[in-house]
Tab-separated table of C-alpha atoms in Angstrom:
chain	number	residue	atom	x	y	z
J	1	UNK	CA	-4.930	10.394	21.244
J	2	UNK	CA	-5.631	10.850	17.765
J	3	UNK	CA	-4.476	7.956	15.450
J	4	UNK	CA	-3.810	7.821	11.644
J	5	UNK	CA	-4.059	4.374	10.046
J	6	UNK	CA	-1.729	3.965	6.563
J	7	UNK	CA	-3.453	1.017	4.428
J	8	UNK	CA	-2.572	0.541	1.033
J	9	UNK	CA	-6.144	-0.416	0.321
J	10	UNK	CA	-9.694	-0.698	2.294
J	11	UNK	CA	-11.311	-3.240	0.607
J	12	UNK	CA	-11.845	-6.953	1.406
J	13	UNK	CA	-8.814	-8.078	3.213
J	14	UNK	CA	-7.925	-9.385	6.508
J	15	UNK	CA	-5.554	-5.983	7.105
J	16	UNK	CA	-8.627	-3.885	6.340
J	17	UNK	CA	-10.722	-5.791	8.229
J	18	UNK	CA	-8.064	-5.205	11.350
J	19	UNK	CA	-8.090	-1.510	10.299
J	20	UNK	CA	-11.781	-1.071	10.654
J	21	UNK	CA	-12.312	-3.232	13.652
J	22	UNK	CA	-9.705	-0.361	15.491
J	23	UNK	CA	-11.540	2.381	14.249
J	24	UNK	CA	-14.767	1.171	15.032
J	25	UNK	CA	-14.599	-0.296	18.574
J	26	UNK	CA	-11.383	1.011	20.104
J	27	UNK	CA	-12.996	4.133	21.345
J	28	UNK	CA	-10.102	4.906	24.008
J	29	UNK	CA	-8.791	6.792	20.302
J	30	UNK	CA	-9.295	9.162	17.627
J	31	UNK	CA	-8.965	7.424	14.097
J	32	UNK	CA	-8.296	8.397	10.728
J	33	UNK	CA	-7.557	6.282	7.774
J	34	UNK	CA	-5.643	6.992	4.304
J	35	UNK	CA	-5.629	4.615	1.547
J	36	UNK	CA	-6.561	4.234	-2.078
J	37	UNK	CA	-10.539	3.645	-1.152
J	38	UNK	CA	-12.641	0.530	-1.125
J	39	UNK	CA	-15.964	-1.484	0.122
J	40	UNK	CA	-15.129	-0.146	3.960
J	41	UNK	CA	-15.210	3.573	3.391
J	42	UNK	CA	-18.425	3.989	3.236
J	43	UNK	CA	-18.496	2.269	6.605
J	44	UNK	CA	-15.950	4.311	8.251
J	45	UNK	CA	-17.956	6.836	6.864
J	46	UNK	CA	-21.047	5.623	8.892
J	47	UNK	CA	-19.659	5.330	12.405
J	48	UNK	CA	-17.606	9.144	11.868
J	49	UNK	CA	-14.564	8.021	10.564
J	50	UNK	CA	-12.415	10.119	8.244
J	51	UNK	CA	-10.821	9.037	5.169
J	52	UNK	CA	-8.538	10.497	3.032
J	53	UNK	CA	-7.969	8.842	-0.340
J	54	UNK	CA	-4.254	8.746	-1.934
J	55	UNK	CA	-2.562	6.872	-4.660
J	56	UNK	CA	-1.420	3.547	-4.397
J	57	UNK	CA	1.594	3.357	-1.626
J	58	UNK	CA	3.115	0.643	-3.824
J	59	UNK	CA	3.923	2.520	-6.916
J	60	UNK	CA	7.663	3.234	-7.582
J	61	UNK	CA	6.842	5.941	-9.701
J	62	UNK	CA	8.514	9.169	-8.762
J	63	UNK	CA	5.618	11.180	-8.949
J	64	UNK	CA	3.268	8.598	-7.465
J	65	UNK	CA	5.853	8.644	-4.510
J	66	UNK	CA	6.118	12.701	-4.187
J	67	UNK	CA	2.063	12.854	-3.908
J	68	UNK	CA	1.575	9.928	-1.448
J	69	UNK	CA	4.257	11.555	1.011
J	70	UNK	CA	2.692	14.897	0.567
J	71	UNK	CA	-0.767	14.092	1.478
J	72	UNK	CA	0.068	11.684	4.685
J	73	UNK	CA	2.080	14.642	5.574
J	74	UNK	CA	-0.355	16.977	5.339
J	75	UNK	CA	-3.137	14.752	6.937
J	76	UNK	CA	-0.547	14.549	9.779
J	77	UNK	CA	-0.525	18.310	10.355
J	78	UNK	CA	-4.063	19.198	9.302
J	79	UNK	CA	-5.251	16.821	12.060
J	80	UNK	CA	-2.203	17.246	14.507
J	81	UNK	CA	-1.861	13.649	14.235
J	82	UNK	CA	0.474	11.940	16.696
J	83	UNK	CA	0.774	8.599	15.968
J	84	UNK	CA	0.877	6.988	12.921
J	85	UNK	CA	0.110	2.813	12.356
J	86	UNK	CA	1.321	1.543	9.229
J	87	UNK	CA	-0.415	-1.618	7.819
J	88	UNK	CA	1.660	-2.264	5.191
J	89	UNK	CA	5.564	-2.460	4.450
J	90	UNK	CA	5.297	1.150	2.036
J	91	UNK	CA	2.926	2.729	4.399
J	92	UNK	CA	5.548	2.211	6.964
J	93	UNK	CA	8.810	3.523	4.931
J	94	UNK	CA	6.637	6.190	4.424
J	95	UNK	CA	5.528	6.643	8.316
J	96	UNK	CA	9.253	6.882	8.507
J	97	UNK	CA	9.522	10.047	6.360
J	98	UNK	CA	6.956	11.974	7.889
J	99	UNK	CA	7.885	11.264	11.461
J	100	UNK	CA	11.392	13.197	10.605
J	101	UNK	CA	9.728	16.226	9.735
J	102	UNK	CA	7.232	16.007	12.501
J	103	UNK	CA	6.808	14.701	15.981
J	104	UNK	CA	4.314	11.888	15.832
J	105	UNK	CA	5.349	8.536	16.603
J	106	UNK	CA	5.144	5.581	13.972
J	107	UNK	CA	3.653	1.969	14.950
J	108	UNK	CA	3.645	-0.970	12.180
J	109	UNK	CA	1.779	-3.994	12.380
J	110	UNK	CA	3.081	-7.114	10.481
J	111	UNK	CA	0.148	-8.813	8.895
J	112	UNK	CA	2.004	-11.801	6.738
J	113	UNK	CA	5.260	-13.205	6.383
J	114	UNK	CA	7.571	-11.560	3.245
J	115	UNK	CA	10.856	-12.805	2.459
J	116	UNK	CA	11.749	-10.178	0.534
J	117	UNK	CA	12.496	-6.022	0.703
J	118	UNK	CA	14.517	-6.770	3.768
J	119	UNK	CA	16.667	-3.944	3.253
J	120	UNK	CA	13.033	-1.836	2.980
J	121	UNK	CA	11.483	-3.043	5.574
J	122	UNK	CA	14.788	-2.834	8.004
J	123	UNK	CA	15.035	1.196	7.143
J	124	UNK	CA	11.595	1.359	7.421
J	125	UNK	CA	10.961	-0.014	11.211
J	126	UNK	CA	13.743	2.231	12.466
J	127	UNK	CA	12.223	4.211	15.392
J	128	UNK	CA	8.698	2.220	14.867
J	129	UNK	CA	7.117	0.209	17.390
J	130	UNK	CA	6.103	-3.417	15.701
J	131	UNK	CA	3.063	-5.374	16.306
J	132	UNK	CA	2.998	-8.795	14.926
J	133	UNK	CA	-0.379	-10.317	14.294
J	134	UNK	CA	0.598	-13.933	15.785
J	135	UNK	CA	4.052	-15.748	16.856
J	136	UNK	CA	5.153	-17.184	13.584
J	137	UNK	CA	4.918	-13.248	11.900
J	138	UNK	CA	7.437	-12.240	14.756
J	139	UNK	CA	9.744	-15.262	13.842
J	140	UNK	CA	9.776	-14.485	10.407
J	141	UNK	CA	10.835	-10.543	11.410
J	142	UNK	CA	13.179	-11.588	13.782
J	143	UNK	CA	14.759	-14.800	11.788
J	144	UNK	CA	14.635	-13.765	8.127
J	145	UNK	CA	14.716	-9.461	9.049
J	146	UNK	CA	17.052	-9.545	11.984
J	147	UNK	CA	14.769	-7.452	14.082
J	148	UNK	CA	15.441	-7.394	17.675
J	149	UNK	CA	12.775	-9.821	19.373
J	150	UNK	CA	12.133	-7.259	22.072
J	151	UNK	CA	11.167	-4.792	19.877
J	152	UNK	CA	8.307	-7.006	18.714
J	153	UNK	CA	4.875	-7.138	20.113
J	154	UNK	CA	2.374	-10.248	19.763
J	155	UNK	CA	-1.082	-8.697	18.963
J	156	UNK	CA	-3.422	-11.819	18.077
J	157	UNK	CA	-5.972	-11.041	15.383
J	158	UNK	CA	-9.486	-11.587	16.598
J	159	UNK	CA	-13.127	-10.514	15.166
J	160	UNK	CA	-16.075	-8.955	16.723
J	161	UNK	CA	-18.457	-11.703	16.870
J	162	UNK	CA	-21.645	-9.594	16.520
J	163	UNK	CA	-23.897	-12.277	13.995
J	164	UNK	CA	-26.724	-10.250	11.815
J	165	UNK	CA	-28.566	-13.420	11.414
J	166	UNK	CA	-29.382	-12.315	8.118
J	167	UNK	CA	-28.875	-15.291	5.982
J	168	UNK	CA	-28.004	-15.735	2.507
J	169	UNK	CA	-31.141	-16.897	0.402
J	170	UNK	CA	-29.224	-18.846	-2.216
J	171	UNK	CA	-28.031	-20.801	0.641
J	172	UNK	CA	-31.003	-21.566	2.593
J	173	UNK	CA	-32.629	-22.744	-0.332
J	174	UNK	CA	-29.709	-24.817	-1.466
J	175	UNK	CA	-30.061	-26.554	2.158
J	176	UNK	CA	-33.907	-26.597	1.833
J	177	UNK	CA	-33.122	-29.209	-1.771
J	178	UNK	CA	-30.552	-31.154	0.650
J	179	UNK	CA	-27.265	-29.377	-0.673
J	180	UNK	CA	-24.317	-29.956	1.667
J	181	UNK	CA	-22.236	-26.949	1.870
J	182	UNK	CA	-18.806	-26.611	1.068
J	183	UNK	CA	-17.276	-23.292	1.252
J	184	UNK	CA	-13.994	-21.426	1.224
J	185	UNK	CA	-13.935	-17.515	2.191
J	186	UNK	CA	-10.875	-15.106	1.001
J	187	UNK	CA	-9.502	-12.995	-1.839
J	188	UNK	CA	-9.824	-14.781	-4.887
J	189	UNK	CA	-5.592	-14.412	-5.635
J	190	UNK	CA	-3.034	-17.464	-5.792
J	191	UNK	CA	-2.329	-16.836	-2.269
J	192	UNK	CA	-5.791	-18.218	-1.395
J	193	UNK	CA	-5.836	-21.463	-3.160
J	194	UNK	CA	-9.120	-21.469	-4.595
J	195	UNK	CA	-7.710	-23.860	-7.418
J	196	UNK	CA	-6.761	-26.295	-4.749
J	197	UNK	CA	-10.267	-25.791	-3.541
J	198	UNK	CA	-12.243	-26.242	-6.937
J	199	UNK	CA	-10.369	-28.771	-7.837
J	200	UNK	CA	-11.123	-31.066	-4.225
J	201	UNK	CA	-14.334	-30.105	-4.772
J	202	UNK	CA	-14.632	-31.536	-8.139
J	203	UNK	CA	-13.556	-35.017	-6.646
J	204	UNK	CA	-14.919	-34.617	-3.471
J	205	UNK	CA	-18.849	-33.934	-5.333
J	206	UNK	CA	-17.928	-37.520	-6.728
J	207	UNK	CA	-18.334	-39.401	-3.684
J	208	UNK	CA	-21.137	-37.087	-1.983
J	209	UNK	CA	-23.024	-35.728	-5.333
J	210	UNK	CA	-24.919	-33.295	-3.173
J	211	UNK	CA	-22.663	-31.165	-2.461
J	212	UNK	CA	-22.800	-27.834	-3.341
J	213	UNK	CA	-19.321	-25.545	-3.443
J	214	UNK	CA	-19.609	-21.789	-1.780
J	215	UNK	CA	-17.010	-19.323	-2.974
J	216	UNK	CA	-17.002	-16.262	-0.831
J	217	UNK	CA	-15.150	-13.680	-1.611
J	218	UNK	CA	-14.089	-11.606	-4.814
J	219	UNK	CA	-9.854	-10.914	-6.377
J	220	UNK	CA	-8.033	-10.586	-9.334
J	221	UNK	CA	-8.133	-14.383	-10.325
J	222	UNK	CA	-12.520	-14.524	-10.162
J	223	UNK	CA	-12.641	-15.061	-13.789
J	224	UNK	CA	-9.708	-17.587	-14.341
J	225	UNK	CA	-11.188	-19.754	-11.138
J	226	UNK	CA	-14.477	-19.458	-13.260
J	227	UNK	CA	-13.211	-21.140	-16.199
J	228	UNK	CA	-11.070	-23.899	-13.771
J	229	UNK	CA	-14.640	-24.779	-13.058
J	230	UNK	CA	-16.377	-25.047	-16.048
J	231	UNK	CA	-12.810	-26.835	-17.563
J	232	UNK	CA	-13.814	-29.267	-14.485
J	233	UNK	CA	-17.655	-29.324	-15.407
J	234	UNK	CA	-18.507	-28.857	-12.143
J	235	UNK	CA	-19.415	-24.776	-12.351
J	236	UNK	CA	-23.014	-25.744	-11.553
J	237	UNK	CA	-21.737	-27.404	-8.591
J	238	UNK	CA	-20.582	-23.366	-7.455
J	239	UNK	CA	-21.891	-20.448	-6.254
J	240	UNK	CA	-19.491	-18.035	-6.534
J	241	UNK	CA	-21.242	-15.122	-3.543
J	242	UNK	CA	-18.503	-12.493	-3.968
J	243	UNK	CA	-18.078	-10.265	-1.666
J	244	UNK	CA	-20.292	-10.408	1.428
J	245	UNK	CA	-20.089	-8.332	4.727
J	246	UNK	CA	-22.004	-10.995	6.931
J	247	UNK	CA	-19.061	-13.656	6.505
J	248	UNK	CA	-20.200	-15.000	10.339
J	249	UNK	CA	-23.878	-15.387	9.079
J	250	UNK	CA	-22.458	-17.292	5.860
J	251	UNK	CA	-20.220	-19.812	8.491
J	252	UNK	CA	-23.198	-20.826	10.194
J	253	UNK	CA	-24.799	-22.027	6.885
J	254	UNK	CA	-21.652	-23.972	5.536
J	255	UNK	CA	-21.484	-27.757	6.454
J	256	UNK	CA	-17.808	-27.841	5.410
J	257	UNK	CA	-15.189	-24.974	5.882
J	258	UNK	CA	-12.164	-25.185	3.909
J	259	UNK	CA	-8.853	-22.378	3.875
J	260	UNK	CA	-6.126	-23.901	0.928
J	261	UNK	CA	-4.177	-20.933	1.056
J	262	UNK	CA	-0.528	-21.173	0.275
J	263	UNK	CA	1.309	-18.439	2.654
J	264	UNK	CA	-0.318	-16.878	5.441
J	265	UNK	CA	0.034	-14.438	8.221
J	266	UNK	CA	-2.509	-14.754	11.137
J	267	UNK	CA	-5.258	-15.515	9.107
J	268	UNK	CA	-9.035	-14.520	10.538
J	269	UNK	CA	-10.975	-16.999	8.950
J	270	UNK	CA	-9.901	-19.628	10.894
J	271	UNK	CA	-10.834	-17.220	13.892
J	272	UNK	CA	-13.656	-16.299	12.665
J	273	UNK	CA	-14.696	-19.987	11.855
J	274	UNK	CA	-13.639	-21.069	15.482
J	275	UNK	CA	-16.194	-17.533	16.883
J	276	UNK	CA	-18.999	-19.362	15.938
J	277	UNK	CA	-18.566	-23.359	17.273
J	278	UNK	CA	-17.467	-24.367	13.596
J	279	UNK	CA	-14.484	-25.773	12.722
J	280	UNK	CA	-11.932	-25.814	9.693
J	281	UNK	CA	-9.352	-27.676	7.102
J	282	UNK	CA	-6.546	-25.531	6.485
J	283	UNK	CA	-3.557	-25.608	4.677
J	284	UNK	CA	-0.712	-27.159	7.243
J	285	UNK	CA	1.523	-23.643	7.159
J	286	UNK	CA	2.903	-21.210	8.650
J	287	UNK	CA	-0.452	-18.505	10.737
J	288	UNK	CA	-2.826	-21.690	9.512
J	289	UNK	CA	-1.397	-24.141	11.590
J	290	UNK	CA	-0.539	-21.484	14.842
J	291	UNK	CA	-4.459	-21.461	14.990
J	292	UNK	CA	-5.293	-24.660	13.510
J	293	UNK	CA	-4.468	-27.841	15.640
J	294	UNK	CA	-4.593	-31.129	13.728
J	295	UNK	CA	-7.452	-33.318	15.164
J	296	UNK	CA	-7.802	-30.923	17.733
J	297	UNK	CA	-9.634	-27.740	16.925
J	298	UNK	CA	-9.443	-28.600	12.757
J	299	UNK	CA	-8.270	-30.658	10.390
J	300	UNK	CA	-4.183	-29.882	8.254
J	301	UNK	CA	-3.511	-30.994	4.784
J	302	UNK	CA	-0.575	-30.190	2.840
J	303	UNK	CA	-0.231	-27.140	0.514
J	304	UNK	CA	-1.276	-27.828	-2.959
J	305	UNK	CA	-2.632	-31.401	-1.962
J	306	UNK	CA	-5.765	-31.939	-3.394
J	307	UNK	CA	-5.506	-35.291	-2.958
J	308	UNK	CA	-5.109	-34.210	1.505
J	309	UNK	CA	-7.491	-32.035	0.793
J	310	UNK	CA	-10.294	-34.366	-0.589
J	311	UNK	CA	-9.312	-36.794	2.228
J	312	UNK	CA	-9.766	-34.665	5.011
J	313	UNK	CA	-13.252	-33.858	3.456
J	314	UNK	CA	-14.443	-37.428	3.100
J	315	UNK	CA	-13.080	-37.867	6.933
J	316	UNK	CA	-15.028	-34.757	8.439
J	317	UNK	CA	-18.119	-35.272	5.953
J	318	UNK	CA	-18.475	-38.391	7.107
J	319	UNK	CA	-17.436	-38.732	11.058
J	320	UNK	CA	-20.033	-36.795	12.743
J	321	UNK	CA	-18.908	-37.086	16.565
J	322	UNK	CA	-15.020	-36.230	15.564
J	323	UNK	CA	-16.663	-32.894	13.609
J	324	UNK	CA	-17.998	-31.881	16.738
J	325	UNK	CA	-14.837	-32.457	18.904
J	326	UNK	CA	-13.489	-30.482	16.729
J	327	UNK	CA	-15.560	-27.642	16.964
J	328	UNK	CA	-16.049	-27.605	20.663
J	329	UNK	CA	-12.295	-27.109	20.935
J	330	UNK	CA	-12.243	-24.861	18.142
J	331	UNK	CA	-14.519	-22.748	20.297
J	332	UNK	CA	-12.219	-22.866	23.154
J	333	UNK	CA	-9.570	-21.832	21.497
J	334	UNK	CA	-11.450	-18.834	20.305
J	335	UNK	CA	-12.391	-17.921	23.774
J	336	UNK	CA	-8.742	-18.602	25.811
J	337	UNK	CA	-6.831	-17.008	22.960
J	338	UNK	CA	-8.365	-15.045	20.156
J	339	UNK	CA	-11.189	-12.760	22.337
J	340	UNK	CA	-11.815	-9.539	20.815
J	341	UNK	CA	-11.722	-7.542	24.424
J	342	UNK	CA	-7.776	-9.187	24.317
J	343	UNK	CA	-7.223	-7.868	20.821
J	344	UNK	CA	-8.164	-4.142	21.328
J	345	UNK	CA	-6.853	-4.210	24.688
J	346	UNK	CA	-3.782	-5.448	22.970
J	347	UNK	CA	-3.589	-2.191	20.655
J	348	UNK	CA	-4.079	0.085	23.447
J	349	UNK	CA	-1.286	-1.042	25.607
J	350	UNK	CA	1.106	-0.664	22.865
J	351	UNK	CA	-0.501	3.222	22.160
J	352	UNK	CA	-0.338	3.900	25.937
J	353	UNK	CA	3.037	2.941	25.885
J	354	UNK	CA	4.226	5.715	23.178
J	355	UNK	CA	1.975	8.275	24.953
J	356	UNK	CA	3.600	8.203	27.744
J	357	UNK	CA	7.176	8.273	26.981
J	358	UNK	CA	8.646	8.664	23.461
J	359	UNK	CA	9.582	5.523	21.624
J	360	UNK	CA	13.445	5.222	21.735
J	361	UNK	CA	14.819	2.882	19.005
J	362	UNK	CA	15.722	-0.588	20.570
């Protein structure tokens, strides 16, 4: 079956992460990919996975529009494409399009809660088979959309959790001077707190003055979280690693593990945190806290609390044998519910399911 993916983007991301995890290792398909470009072209590139670059699915310019529809169209046709999987809410009004001037059949997973464009997004699902990355992204289409819950299908996010064990010299030398490591991973945008973050860590490196703070991850907002830290005069307390393929190697090298984000779909870093006997402190909301169990598998503070947020940090720096409870059950929960066989598995029921019969709307 051969399978075009729609991504507004394939750079660092959770979505594009999802993206290239199907191309690589569901091999039951063919895959293609359009999107503007980004850091994992190259590697679709390497495992014989072709791209097509377009403009950005999110501009309302007419022109913009015209040019995007065109050239999914024609990727459709050139490749006799017959389904399409829309990772974003544009990529899927535009699925729409296509599939009335052709026969391919249109699948959209929801990666994050909106609560906006419902009008969009309602014209854009007709017809469409929906996969929602974990239960509180199908209550948010089916409360705040009106979709029909039995048109929505549960597809938990997982990760591959193939380690390099190539390990990040800054940090093994930072452990090697006694450092204790202190790290958030994610786009560096509003959505992924990193000023919550900086500033815990700015009180927290109070009480344990060893600490060292690892940014991972690169966005819009680097340069503004730069100056939050030097404003804070603790920017020699932070490495900021940018981007960095191995995040599993990084994990195993952080002491601390911290995700302040502010909205959320099914996060991965929690999942990928849990993949390797780690655990996390997360922001107590919706996709964080469907993963996250407080004083279970992780630790919940409340969005925008630094003051939680440095609490939590002085609990699990400090309590050894409930940081270990932790992450046994965190690795427990990885296993029972977020295993990668489950995930792909999970993607090729719902493509068997449109090959064999065409998709009626519910």
């Amino acid at each position: 079956m051969k399978i075009l993916h729609i991504s507004r983007t394939m750079g660092q991301g959770g979505a594009e992460k999802i993206v290239f995890q199907l191309c690589k290792d569901n091999n039951f398909q063919q895959q293609f990919v359009i999107s503007t470009g980004g850091s994992y072209v190259q590697k679709l590139d390497e495992i014989g996975v072709k791209h097509y670059k377009m403009p950005d699915i999110n501009s309302k310019n007419p022109i913009t529009m015209i040019i995007c529809f065109w050239k999914i169209f024609r990727v459709v046709r050139m490749n006799k494409i017959q389904i399409v999987h829309s990772h974003h809410r544009m990529a899927a009004f535009y699925a729409r399009l296509v599939a009335a001037l052709t026969k391919v059949q249109c699948v959209y997973t929801a990666h994050n809660i909106f609560f906006n464009k419902k009008k969009l997004l309602r014209f854009a699902l007709k017809n469409t088979k929906i996969i929602a990355v974990g239960d509180g992204v199908k209550q948010n289409l089916v409360n705040f959309f009106g979709i029909d819950s039995k048109r929505v299908v549960v597809v938990y996010n997982s990760i591959n959790t193939k380690v390099t064990n190539i390990f990040n010299q800054d940090l093994v030398e930072a452990k090697q001077s006694g450092k204790y490591l202190v790290g958030t991973i994610g786009r560096i945008t509003k959505q992924k707190g990193i000023d919550i973050f900086i500033k815990a860590l700015a009180e927290f490196s109070k009480v344990k003055k060893n600490t060292l703070g690892v940014i991972v991850g690169d966005g819009d907002d680097l340069e503004l979280m730069k100056r939050l830290a030097m404003e804070l005069k603790i920017n020699d307390k932070i490495l900021f690693l940018g981007y960095q393929p191995n995040v599993l190697d990084i994990i195993k090298q952080l002491d601390l593990i911290v995700l302040a984000s502010r909205w959320e779909g099914l996060p991965l870093t929690p999942i990928e945190v849990f993949s390797q006997n780690n655990t996390i402190i997360a922001t107590d909301i919706s996709g964080n806290n469907e993963v996250v169990k407080d004083h279970y598998n992780g630790l919940l503070f409340q969005k925008n609390s630094v003051f939680e947020l440095v609490r939590s940090m002085k609990l699990l720096s400090s309590n050894e044998l409930l940081k270990k409870r932790l992450e046994l059950n965190a690795h427990n929960t990885f296993q029972s519910k977020y295993s990668y066989d489950r995930f792909i598995s999970g993607y090729n029921t719902v493509y068997s399911s449109l090959s064999s019969s065409k998709h009626n709307e519910l």
